[in-house]
mmCIF file as gemmi writes it, N, C-alpha and C atoms, coordinates in Angstrom:
data_model
loop_
_atom_site.group_PDB
_atom_site.id
_atom_site.type_symbol
_atom_site.label_atom_id
_atom_site.label_alt_id
_atom_site.label_comp_id
_atom_site.label_asym_id
_atom_site.label_entity_id
_atom_site.label_seq_id
_atom_site.pdbx_PDB_ins_code
_atom_site.Cartn_x
_atom_site.Cartn_y
_atom_site.Cartn_z
_atom_site.occupancy
_atom_site.B_iso_or_equiv
_atom_site.pdbx_formal_charge
_atom_site.auth_seq_id
_atom_site.auth_asym_id
_atom_site.pdbx_PDB_model_num
ATOM 1 N N . UNK Axp A 1 ? 13.164 3.114 9.337 1 0 ? 1 A 1
ATOM 2 C CA . UNK Axp A 1 ? 13.463 3.631 10.628 1 0 ? 1 A 1
ATOM 3 C C . UNK Axp A 1 ? 12.338 3.368 11.457 1 0 ? 1 A 1
ATOM 4 N N . UNK Axp A 2 ? 12.39 3.041 12.686 1 0 ? 2 A 1
ATOM 5 C CA . UNK Axp A 2 ? 11.261 2.921 13.685 1 0 ? 2 A 1
ATOM 6 C C . UNK Axp A 2 ? 11.221 4.06 14.664 1 0 ? 2 A 1
ATOM 7 N N . UNK Axp A 3 ? 9.983 4.395 14.996 1 0 ? 3 A 1
ATOM 8 C CA . UNK Axp A 3 ? 9.857 5.567 15.78 1 0 ? 3 A 1
ATOM 9 C C . UNK Axp A 3 ? 9.863 5.078 17.388 1 0 ? 3 A 1
ATOM 10 N N . UNK Axp A 4 ? 9.606 5.965 18.251 1 0 ? 4 A 1
ATOM 11 C CA . UNK Axp A 4 ? 9.597 5.711 19.713 1 0 ? 4 A 1
ATOM 12 C C . UNK Axp A 4 ? 8.556 4.712 20.045 1 0 ? 4 A 1
ATOM 13 N N . UNK Axp A 5 ? 7.584 4.394 19.155 1 0 ? 5 A 1
ATOM 14 C CA . UNK Axp A 5 ? 6.396 3.606 19.43 1 0 ? 5 A 1
ATOM 15 C C . UNK Axp A 5 ? 6.419 2.356 18.757 1 0 ? 5 A 1
ATOM 16 N N . UNK Axp A 6 ? 7.61 2.046 18.102 1 0 ? 6 A 1
ATOM 17 C CA . UNK Axp A 6 ? 8.012 0.856 17.282 1 0 ? 6 A 1
ATOM 18 C C . UNK Axp A 6 ? 7.302 0.724 15.979 1 0 ? 6 A 1
ATOM 19 N N . UNK Axp A 7 ? 6.817 1.902 15.495 1 0 ? 7 A 1
ATOM 20 C CA . UNK Axp A 7 ? 6.189 1.907 14.121 1 0 ? 7 A 1
ATOM 21 C C . UNK Axp A 7 ? 7.183 2.315 13.033 1 0 ? 7 A 1
ATOM 22 N N . UNK Axp A 8 ? 7.098 1.662 11.98 1 0 ? 8 A 1
ATOM 23 C CA . UNK Axp A 8 ? 8.09 2.067 10.932 1 0 ? 8 A 1
ATOM 24 C C . UNK Axp A 8 ? 7.617 3.405 10.238 1 0 ? 8 A 1
ATOM 25 N N . UNK Axp A 9 ? 8.52 4.297 10.237 1 0 ? 9 A 1
ATOM 26 C CA . UNK Axp A 9 ? 8.241 5.7 9.66 1 0 ? 9 A 1
ATOM 27 C C . UNK Axp A 9 ? 9.148 6.026 8.514 1 0 ? 9 A 1
ATOM 28 N N . UNK Axp A 10 ? 8.602 6.392 7.5 1 0 ? 10 A 1
ATOM 29 C CA . UNK Axp A 10 ? 9.352 6.793 6.267 1 0 ? 10 A 1
ATOM 30 C C . UNK Axp A 10 ? 9.408 8.368 6.334 1 0 ? 10 A 1
ATOM 31 N N . UNK Axp A 11 ? 10.636 8.854 6.762 1 0 ? 11 A 1
ATOM 32 C CA . UNK Axp A 11 ? 10.666 10.255 6.905 1 0 ? 11 A 1
ATOM 33 C C . UNK Axp A 11 ? 10.996 10.924 5.597 1 0 ? 11 A 1
ATOM 34 N N . UNK Axp A 12 ? 11.091 10.355 4.546 1 0 ? 12 A 1
ATOM 35 C CA . UNK Axp A 12 ? 11.482 10.909 3.278 1 0 ? 12 A 1
ATOM 36 C C . UNK Axp A 12 ? 10.213 11.58 2.447 1 0 ? 12 A 1
ATOM 37 N N . UNK Axp A 13 ? 8.983 11.225 2.927 1 0 ? 13 A 1
ATOM 38 C CA . UNK Axp A 13 ? 7.902 11.772 2.321 1 0 ? 13 A 1
ATOM 39 C C . UNK Axp A 13 ? 6.996 12.413 3.327 1 0 ? 13 A 1
ATOM 40 N N . UNK Axp A 14 ? 5.91 12.892 2.84 1 0 ? 14 A 1
ATOM 41 C CA . UNK Axp A 14 ? 4.966 13.69 3.752 1 0 ? 14 A 1
ATOM 42 C C . UNK Axp A 14 ? 3.801 12.861 4.32 1 0 ? 14 A 1
ATOM 43 N N . UNK Axp A 15 ? 3.647 11.612 4.037 1 0 ? 15 A 1
ATOM 44 C CA . UNK Axp A 15 ? 2.806 10.618 4.504 1 0 ? 15 A 1
ATOM 45 C C . UNK Axp A 15 ? 1.914 10.077 3.521 1 0 ? 15 A 1
ATOM 46 N N . UNK Axp A 16 ? 0.968 9.34 3.953 1 0 ? 16 A 1
ATOM 47 C CA . UNK Axp A 16 ? -0.013 8.78 3.006 1 0 ? 16 A 1
ATOM 48 C C . UNK Axp A 16 ? -1.326 8.139 3.727 1 0 ? 16 A 1
ATOM 49 N N . UNK Axp A 17 ? -2.179 7.663 2.962 1 0 ? 17 A 1
ATOM 50 C CA . UNK Axp A 17 ? -3.311 7.064 3.48 1 0 ? 17 A 1
ATOM 51 C C . UNK Axp A 17 ? -3.166 5.583 3.762 1 0 ? 17 A 1
ATOM 52 N N . UNK Axp A 18 ? -3.485 5.145 4.932 1 0 ? 18 A 1
ATOM 53 C CA . UNK Axp A 18 ? -3.392 3.926 5.413 1 0 ? 18 A 1
ATOM 54 C C . UNK Axp A 18 ? -4.772 3.105 5.814 1 0 ? 18 A 1
ATOM 55 N N . UNK Axp A 19 ? -5.034 1.93 5.39 1 0 ? 19 A 1
ATOM 56 C CA . UNK Axp A 19 ? -6.311 1.227 5.739 1 0 ? 19 A 1
ATOM 57 C C . UNK Axp A 19 ? -6.137 0.442 7.061 1 0 ? 19 A 1
ATOM 58 N N . UNK Axp A 20 ? -6.953 0.504 7.954 1 0 ? 20 A 1
ATOM 59 C CA . UNK Axp A 20 ? -6.977 -0.365 9.274 1 0 ? 20 A 1
ATOM 60 C C . UNK Axp A 20 ? -8.358 -1.057 9.451 1 0 ? 20 A 1
ATOM 61 N N . UNK Axp A 21 ? -8.166 -2.085 10.386 1 0 ? 21 A 1
ATOM 62 C CA . UNK Axp A 21 ? -9.562 -2.82 10.795 1 0 ? 21 A 1
ATOM 63 C C . UNK Axp A 21 ? -9.538 -2.722 12.339 1 0 ? 21 A 1
ATOM 64 N N . UNK Axp A 22 ? -10.57 -2.516 12.918 1 0 ? 22 A 1
ATOM 65 C CA . UNK Axp A 22 ? -10.664 -2.659 14.296 1 0 ? 22 A 1
ATOM 66 C C . UNK Axp A 22 ? -10.839 -4.213 14.631 1 0 ? 22 A 1
ATOM 67 N N . UNK Axp A 23 ? -9.955 -4.766 15.6 1 0 ? 23 A 1
ATOM 68 C CA . UNK Axp A 23 ? -9.906 -6.129 15.735 1 0 ? 23 A 1
ATOM 69 C C . UNK Axp A 23 ? -10.301 -6.391 17.349 1 0 ? 23 A 1
ATOM 70 N N . UNK Axp A 24 ? -10.315 -5.433 18.135 1 0 ? 24 A 1
ATOM 71 C CA . UNK Axp A 24 ? -10.805 -5.593 19.516 1 0 ? 24 A 1
ATOM 72 C C . UNK Axp A 24 ? -11.31 -4.32 20.312 1 0 ? 24 A 1
ATOM 73 N N . UNK Axp A 25 ? -11.916 -4.652 21.336 1 0 ? 25 A 1
ATOM 74 C CA . UNK Axp A 25 ? -12.399 -3.419 22.165 1 0 ? 25 A 1
ATOM 75 C C . UNK Axp A 25 ? -12.273 -3.966 23.58 1 0 ? 25 A 1
ATOM 76 N N . UNK Axp A 26 ? -11.542 -3.371 24.45 1 0 ? 26 A 1
ATOM 77 C CA . UNK Axp A 26 ? -11.456 -3.74 25.933 1 0 ? 26 A 1
ATOM 78 C C . UNK Axp A 26 ? -11.582 -2.458 26.697 1 0 ? 26 A 1
ATOM 79 N N . UNK Axp A 27 ? -12.765 -2.491 27.268 1 0 ? 27 A 1
ATOM 80 C CA . UNK Axp A 27 ? -13.018 -1.262 28.11 1 0 ? 27 A 1
ATOM 81 C C . UNK Axp A 27 ? -13.191 -0.139 27.27 1 0 ? 27 A 1
ATOM 82 N N . UNK Axp A 28 ? -12.42 0.993 27.507 1 0 ? 28 A 1
ATOM 83 C CA . UNK Axp A 28 ? -12.511 2.102 26.692 1 0 ? 28 A 1
ATOM 84 C C . UNK Axp A 28 ? -11.459 2.28 25.567 1 0 ? 28 A 1
ATOM 85 N N . UNK Axp A 29 ? -10.784 1.087 25.422 1 0 ? 29 A 1
ATOM 86 C CA . UNK Axp A 29 ? -9.59 1.132 24.333 1 0 ? 29 A 1
ATOM 87 C C . UNK Axp A 29 ? -10.036 0.192 23.155 1 0 ? 29 A 1
ATOM 88 N N . UNK Axp A 30 ? -9.799 0.813 21.948 1 0 ? 30 A 1
ATOM 89 C CA . UNK Axp A 30 ? -9.989 0.107 20.652 1 0 ? 30 A 1
ATOM 90 C C . UNK Axp A 30 ? -8.71 -0.261 20.165 1 0 ? 30 A 1
ATOM 91 N N . UNK Axp A 31 ? -8.692 -1.606 19.764 1 0 ? 31 A 1
ATOM 92 C CA . UNK Axp A 31 ? -7.429 -2.154 19.198 1 0 ? 31 A 1
ATOM 93 C C . UNK Axp A 31 ? -7.591 -2.301 17.717 1 0 ? 31 A 1
ATOM 94 N N . UNK Axp A 32 ? -6.589 -1.902 16.944 1 0 ? 32 A 1
ATOM 95 C CA . UNK Axp A 32 ? -6.68 -1.996 15.538 1 0 ? 32 A 1
ATOM 96 C C . UNK Axp A 32 ? -5.412 -2.28 14.846 1 0 ? 32 A 1
ATOM 97 N N . UNK Axp A 33 ? -5.452 -2.716 13.63 1 0 ? 33 A 1
ATOM 98 C CA . UNK Axp A 33 ? -4.264 -3.135 12.903 1 0 ? 33 A 1
ATOM 99 C C . UNK Axp A 33 ? -4.4 -2.71 11.476 1 0 ? 33 A 1
ATOM 100 N N . UNK Axp A 34 ? -3.13 -2.356 10.982 1 0 ? 34 A 1
ATOM 101 C CA . UNK Axp A 34 ? -3.098 -2.017 9.421 1 0 ? 34 A 1
ATOM 102 C C . UNK Axp A 34 ? -3.617 -3.392 8.763 1 0 ? 34 A 1
ATOM 103 N N . UNK Axp A 35 ? -4.325 -3.272 7.637 1 0 ? 35 A 1
ATOM 104 C CA . UNK Axp A 35 ? -4.754 -4.352 6.779 1 0 ? 35 A 1
ATOM 105 C C . UNK Axp A 35 ? -3.505 -4.921 6.216 1 0 ? 35 A 1
ATOM 106 N N . UNK Axp A 36 ? -3.287 -6.249 6.429 1 0 ? 36 A 1
ATOM 107 C CA . UNK Axp A 36 ? -2.069 -6.967 5.891 1 0 ? 36 A 1
ATOM 108 C C . UNK Axp A 36 ? -0.885 -7.035 6.898 1 0 ? 36 A 1
ATOM 109 N N . UNK Axp A 37 ? -1.129 -6.467 8.105 1 0 ? 37 A 1
ATOM 110 C CA . UNK Axp A 37 ? -0.125 -6.273 9.099 1 0 ? 37 A 1
ATOM 111 C C . UNK Axp A 37 ? -0.731 -7.013 10.365 1 0 ? 37 A 1
ATOM 112 N N . UNK Axp A 38 ? 0.165 -7.58 11.184 1 0 ? 38 A 1
ATOM 113 C CA . UNK Axp A 38 ? -0.326 -8.233 12.404 1 0 ? 38 A 1
ATOM 114 C C . UNK Axp A 38 ? -0.047 -7.393 13.765 1 0 ? 38 A 1
ATOM 115 N N . UNK Axp A 39 ? 0.541 -6.221 13.604 1 0 ? 39 A 1
ATOM 116 C CA . UNK Axp A 39 ? 0.932 -5.534 14.776 1 0 ? 39 A 1
ATOM 117 C C . UNK Axp A 39 ? -0.337 -4.802 15.27 1 0 ? 39 A 1
ATOM 118 N N . UNK Axp A 40 ? -0.704 -4.803 16.414 1 0 ? 40 A 1
ATOM 119 C CA . UNK Axp A 40 ? -1.941 -4.131 17.036 1 0 ? 40 A 1
ATOM 120 C C . UNK Axp A 40 ? -1.505 -2.826 17.606 1 0 ? 40 A 1
ATOM 121 N N . UNK Axp A 41 ? -2.325 -1.922 17.297 1 0 ? 41 A 1
ATOM 122 C CA . UNK Axp A 41 ? -2.144 -0.602 17.751 1 0 ? 41 A 1
ATOM 123 C C . UNK Axp A 41 ? -3.378 -0.302 18.637 1 0 ? 41 A 1
ATOM 124 N N . UNK Axp A 42 ? -3.369 0.7 19.591 1 0 ? 42 A 1
ATOM 125 C CA . UNK Axp A 42 ? -4.438 1.065 20.476 1 0 ? 42 A 1
ATOM 126 C C . UNK Axp A 42 ? -4.709 2.519 20.521 1 0 ? 42 A 1
ATOM 127 N N . UNK Axp A 43 ? -6.06 2.817 20.772 1 0 ? 43 A 1
ATOM 128 C CA . UNK Axp A 43 ? -6.487 4.207 20.852 1 0 ? 43 A 1
ATOM 129 C C . UNK Axp A 43 ? -7.681 4.202 21.665 1 0 ? 43 A 1
ATOM 130 N N . UNK Axp A 44 ? -8.12 5.442 22.051 1 0 ? 44 A 1
ATOM 131 C CA . UNK Axp A 44 ? -9.175 5.725 22.811 1 0 ? 44 A 1
ATOM 132 C C . UNK Axp A 44 ? -10.383 5.332 21.855 1 0 ? 44 A 1
ATOM 133 N N . UNK Axp A 45 ? -11.3 4.331 22.463 1 0 ? 45 A 1
ATOM 134 C CA . UNK Axp A 45 ? -12.484 3.907 21.567 1 0 ? 45 A 1
ATOM 135 C C . UNK Axp A 45 ? -13.438 5.017 21.327 1 0 ? 45 A 1
ATOM 136 N N . UNK Axp A 46 ? -13.733 5.811 22.347 1 0 ? 46 A 1
ATOM 137 C CA . UNK Axp A 46 ? -14.671 7.04 22.31 1 0 ? 46 A 1
ATOM 138 C C . UNK Axp A 46 ? -14.235 7.889 21.114 1 0 ? 46 A 1
ATOM 139 N N . UNK Axp A 47 ? -13.007 8.124 21.142 1 0 ? 47 A 1
ATOM 140 C CA . UNK Axp A 47 ? -12.369 9.187 20.131 1 0 ? 47 A 1
ATOM 141 C C . UNK Axp A 47 ? -12.523 8.636 18.839 1 0 ? 47 A 1
ATOM 142 N N . UNK Axp A 48 ? -11.987 7.352 18.678 1 0 ? 48 A 1
ATOM 143 C CA . UNK Axp A 48 ? -12.064 6.656 17.297 1 0 ? 48 A 1
ATOM 144 C C . UNK Axp A 48 ? -13.442 6.708 16.834 1 0 ? 48 A 1
ATOM 145 N N . UNK Axp A 49 ? -14.529 6.413 17.576 1 0 ? 49 A 1
ATOM 146 C CA . UNK Axp A 49 ? -15.882 6.339 17.171 1 0 ? 49 A 1
ATOM 147 C C . UNK Axp A 49 ? -16.293 7.656 16.748 1 0 ? 49 A 1
ATOM 148 N N . UNK Axp A 50 ? -15.959 8.737 17.423 1 0 ? 50 A 1
ATOM 149 C CA . UNK Axp A 50 ? -16.294 10.134 17.054 1 0 ? 50 A 1
ATOM 150 C C . UNK Axp A 50 ? -15.621 10.421 15.795 1 0 ? 50 A 1
ATOM 151 N N . UNK Axp A 51 ? -14.336 10.144 15.491 1 0 ? 51 A 1
ATOM 152 C CA . UNK Axp A 51 ? -13.653 10.336 14.309 1 0 ? 51 A 1
ATOM 153 C C . UNK Axp A 51 ? -14.316 9.716 13.164 1 0 ? 51 A 1
ATOM 154 N N . UNK Axp A 52 ? -14.876 8.478 13.35 1 0 ? 52 A 1
ATOM 155 C CA . UNK Axp A 52 ? -15.587 7.766 12.254 1 0 ? 52 A 1
ATOM 156 C C . UNK Axp A 52 ? -17.054 8.057 12.189 1 0 ? 52 A 1
ATOM 157 N N . UNK Axp A 53 ? -17.668 8.803 13.237 1 0 ? 53 A 1
ATOM 158 C CA . UNK Axp A 53 ? -19.14 9.037 13.086 1 0 ? 53 A 1
ATOM 159 C C . UNK Axp A 53 ? -19.949 7.855 13.308 1 0 ? 53 A 1
ATOM 160 N N . UNK Axp A 54 ? -19.409 6.948 14.218 1 0 ? 54 A 1
ATOM 161 C CA . UNK Axp A 54 ? -20.313 5.753 14.557 1 0 ? 54 A 1
ATOM 162 C C . UNK Axp A 54 ? -20.376 5.566 16.007 1 0 ? 54 A 1
ATOM 163 N N . UNK Axp A 55 ? -21.217 4.6 16.387 1 0 ? 55 A 1
ATOM 164 C CA . UNK Axp A 55 ? -21.365 4.316 17.806 1 0 ? 55 A 1
ATOM 165 C C . UNK Axp A 55 ? -20.214 3.48 18.297 1 0 ? 55 A 1
ATOM 166 N N . UNK Axp A 56 ? -19.671 3.722 19.447 1 0 ? 56 A 1
ATOM 167 C CA . UNK Axp A 56 ? -18.607 3.061 20.053 1 0 ? 56 A 1
ATOM 168 C C . UNK Axp A 56 ? -18.965 1.41 20.144 1 0 ? 56 A 1
ATOM 169 N N . UNK Axp A 57 ? -20.063 1.121 20.178 1 0 ? 57 A 1
ATOM 170 C CA . UNK Axp A 57 ? -20.498 -0.368 20.197 1 0 ? 57 A 1
ATOM 171 C C . UNK Axp A 57 ? -20.33 -0.96 18.885 1 0 ? 57 A 1
ATOM 172 N N . UNK Axp A 58 ? -20.214 -0.307 17.894 1 0 ? 58 A 1
ATOM 173 C CA . UNK Axp A 58 ? -20.192 -0.847 16.521 1 0 ? 58 A 1
ATOM 174 C C . UNK Axp A 58 ? -18.748 -0.87 15.91 1 0 ? 58 A 1
ATOM 175 N N . UNK Axp A 59 ? -17.805 -0.53 16.63 1 0 ? 59 A 1
ATOM 176 C CA . UNK Axp A 59 ? -16.459 -0.475 16.115 1 0 ? 59 A 1
ATOM 177 C C . UNK Axp A 59 ? -15.756 -1.797 15.811 1 0 ? 59 A 1
ATOM 178 N N . UNK Axp A 60 ? -16.072 -2.837 16.468 1 0 ? 60 A 1
ATOM 179 C CA . UNK Axp A 60 ? -15.484 -4.11 16.212 1 0 ? 60 A 1
ATOM 180 C C . UNK Axp A 60 ? -15.713 -4.562 14.826 1 0 ? 60 A 1
ATOM 181 N N . UNK Axp A 61 ? -14.636 -4.835 13.935 1 0 ? 61 A 1
ATOM 182 C CA . UNK Axp A 61 ? -14.84 -5.296 12.617 1 0 ? 61 A 1
ATOM 183 C C . UNK Axp A 61 ? -14.826 -4.151 11.63 1 0 ? 61 A 1
ATOM 184 N N . UNK Axp A 62 ? -14.994 -2.885 12.134 1 0 ? 62 A 1
ATOM 185 C CA . UNK Axp A 62 ? -14.932 -1.734 11.24 1 0 ? 62 A 1
ATOM 186 C C . UNK Axp A 62 ? -13.68 -1.593 10.522 1 0 ? 62 A 1
ATOM 187 N N . UNK Axp A 63 ? -13.814 -1.361 9.17 1 0 ? 63 A 1
ATOM 188 C CA . UNK Axp A 63 ? -12.546 -0.811 8.437 1 0 ? 63 A 1
ATOM 189 C C . UNK Axp A 63 ? -12.627 0.661 8.226 1 0 ? 63 A 1
ATOM 190 N N . UNK Axp A 64 ? -11.364 1.219 8.386 1 0 ? 64 A 1
ATOM 191 C CA . UNK Axp A 64 ? -11.243 2.675 8.164 1 0 ? 64 A 1
ATOM 192 C C . UNK Axp A 64 ? -9.861 2.999 7.48 1 0 ? 64 A 1
ATOM 193 N N . UNK Axp A 65 ? -9.82 4.166 7.027 1 0 ? 65 A 1
ATOM 194 C CA . UNK Axp A 65 ? -8.699 4.709 6.466 1 0 ? 65 A 1
ATOM 195 C C . UNK Axp A 65 ? -8.3 6.108 7.101 1 0 ? 65 A 1
ATOM 196 N N . UNK Axp A 66 ? -7.079 6.445 7.185 1 0 ? 66 A 1
ATOM 197 C CA . UNK Axp A 66 ? -6.774 7.792 7.568 1 0 ? 66 A 1
ATOM 198 C C . UNK Axp A 66 ? -5.413 8.164 7.09 1 0 ? 66 A 1
ATOM 199 N N . UNK Axp A 67 ? -5.096 9.482 7.034 1 0 ? 67 A 1
ATOM 200 C CA . UNK Axp A 67 ? -3.94 9.941 6.573 1 0 ? 67 A 1
ATOM 201 C C . UNK Axp A 67 ? -2.843 9.75 7.709 1 0 ? 67 A 1
ATOM 202 N N . UNK Axp A 68 ? -1.794 9.175 7.453 1 0 ? 68 A 1
ATOM 203 C CA . UNK Axp A 68 ? -0.649 8.915 8.413 1 0 ? 68 A 1
ATOM 204 C C . UNK Axp A 68 ? 0.457 9.693 8.02 1 0 ? 68 A 1
ATOM 205 N N . UNK Axp A 69 ? 1.045 10.625 8.965 1 0 ? 69 A 1
ATOM 206 C CA . UNK Axp A 69 ? 2.146 11.457 8.625 1 0 ? 69 A 1
ATOM 207 C C . UNK Axp A 69 ? 3.198 11.363 9.702 1 0 ? 69 A 1
ATOM 208 N N . UNK Axp A 70 ? 4.399 11.26 9.304 1 0 ? 70 A 1
ATOM 209 C CA . UNK Axp A 70 ? 5.455 11.23 10.364 1 0 ? 70 A 1
ATOM 210 C C . UNK Axp A 70 ? 5.606 12.49 11.189 1 0 ? 70 A 1
ATOM 211 N N . UNK Axp A 71 ? 5.814 12.275 12.468 1 0 ? 71 A 1
ATOM 212 C CA . UNK Axp A 71 ? 6.049 13.353 13.322 1 0 ? 71 A 1
ATOM 213 C C . UNK Axp A 71 ? 7.214 13.251 14.222 1 0 ? 71 A 1
ATOM 214 N N . UNK Axp A 72 ? 7.639 14.22 14.984 1 0 ? 72 A 1
ATOM 215 C CA . UNK Axp A 72 ? 8.771 14.177 15.771 1 0 ? 72 A 1
ATOM 216 C C . UNK Axp A 72 ? 8.764 12.996 16.688 1 0 ? 72 A 1
ATOM 217 N N . UNK Axp A 73 ? 7.562 12.76 17.268 1 0 ? 73 A 1
ATOM 218 C CA . UNK Axp A 73 ? 7.438 11.568 18.257 1 0 ? 73 A 1
ATOM 219 C C . UNK Axp A 73 ? 6.411 10.704 17.817 1 0 ? 73 A 1
ATOM 220 N N . UNK Axp A 74 ? 6.606 9.942 16.701 1 0 ? 74 A 1
ATOM 221 C CA . UNK Axp A 74 ? 5.672 8.936 16.2 1 0 ? 74 A 1
ATOM 222 C C . UNK Axp A 74 ? 5.094 9.462 14.892 1 0 ? 74 A 1
ATOM 223 N N . UNK Axp A 75 ? 3.667 9.291 14.884 1 0 ? 75 A 1
ATOM 224 C CA . UNK Axp A 75 ? 2.955 9.589 13.657 1 0 ? 75 A 1
ATOM 225 C C . UNK Axp A 75 ? 1.755 10.496 14.029 1 0 ? 75 A 1
ATOM 226 N N . UNK Axp A 76 ? 1.182 11.1 13.181 1 0 ? 76 A 1
ATOM 227 C CA . UNK Axp A 76 ? 0.011 11.758 13.387 1 0 ? 76 A 1
ATOM 228 C C . UNK Axp A 76 ? -1.091 11.196 12.364 1 0 ? 76 A 1
ATOM 229 N N . UNK Axp A 77 ? -2.205 10.836 12.987 1 0 ? 77 A 1
ATOM 230 C CA . UNK Axp A 77 ? -3.37 10.164 12.116 1 0 ? 77 A 1
ATOM 231 C C . UNK Axp A 77 ? -4.424 11.236 12.023 1 0 ? 77 A 1
ATOM 232 N N . UNK Axp A 78 ? -4.868 11.427 10.818 1 0 ? 78 A 1
ATOM 233 C CA . UNK Axp A 78 ? -5.956 12.564 10.652 1 0 ? 78 A 1
ATOM 234 C C . UNK Axp A 78 ? -6.769 12.003 9.48 1 0 ? 78 A 1
ATOM 235 N N . UNK Axp A 79 ? -8.031 12.88 9.133 1 0 ? 79 A 1
ATOM 236 C CA . UNK Axp A 79 ? -8.758 12.603 8.098 1 0 ? 79 A 1
ATOM 237 C C . UNK Axp A 79 ? -9.277 11.133 8.1 1 0 ? 79 A 1
ATOM 238 N N . UNK Axp A 80 ? -9.956 10.709 9.085 1 0 ? 80 A 1
ATOM 239 C CA . UNK Axp A 80 ? -10.5 9.334 9.269 1 0 ? 80 A 1
ATOM 240 C C . UNK Axp A 80 ? -11.673 9.168 8.334 1 0 ? 80 A 1
ATOM 241 N N . UNK Axp A 81 ? -11.762 8.051 7.71 1 0 ? 81 A 1
ATOM 242 C CA . UNK Axp A 81 ? -12.917 7.729 6.753 1 0 ? 81 A 1
ATOM 243 C C . UNK Axp A 81 ? -13.215 6.227 6.909 1 0 ? 81 A 1
ATOM 244 N N . UNK Axp A 82 ? -14.603 6.029 6.975 1 0 ? 82 A 1
ATOM 245 C CA . UNK Axp A 82 ? -15.03 4.605 7.002 1 0 ? 82 A 1
ATOM 246 C C . UNK Axp A 82 ? -14.718 4.084 5.616 1 0 ? 82 A 1
ATOM 247 N N . UNK Axp A 83 ? -14.333 2.828 5.629 1 0 ? 83 A 1
ATOM 248 C CA . UNK Axp A 83 ? -14.239 1.911 4.339 1 0 ? 83 A 1
ATOM 249 C C . UNK Axp A 83 ? -15.427 0.948 4.244 1 0 ? 83 A 1
ATOM 250 N N . UNK Axp A 84 ? -16.134 1.204 3.369 1 0 ? 84 A 1
ATOM 251 C CA . UNK Axp A 84 ? -17.373 0.258 3.136 1 0 ? 84 A 1
ATOM 252 C C . UNK Axp A 84 ? -16.937 -0.985 2.435 1 0 ? 84 A 1
ATOM 253 N N . UNK Axp A 85 ? -17.453 -2.003 2.887 1 0 ? 85 A 1
ATOM 254 C CA . UNK Axp A 85 ? -17.236 -3.356 2.237 1 0 ? 85 A 1
ATOM 255 C C . UNK Axp A 85 ? -17.931 -3.355 0.756 1 0 ? 85 A 1
ATOM 256 N N . UNK Axp A 86 ? -17.249 -3.924 -0.077 1 0 ? 86 A 1
ATOM 257 C CA . UNK Axp A 86 ? -17.902 -3.942 -1.596 1 0 ? 86 A 1
ATOM 258 C C . UNK Axp A 86 ? -18.811 -5.064 -1.8 1 0 ? 86 A 1
């Protein structure tokens, strides 16, 4: 099932951890995508940098994970964590 934002949402569970990579930054908007998926999502760059504990200027190329949970109008993303390259 797709939500109002075109994202696939599995409403049978309570959510799960998803890994993303920041692929662009335009003005105050950070563009990111799920690892292994081509769909681009957007969020406020300042807020994402704060959630990850990094400088806004270092967002490009950063990998992070967060808990993604279905909600009435889309999804809720929380518990942001940087993913360090091995």
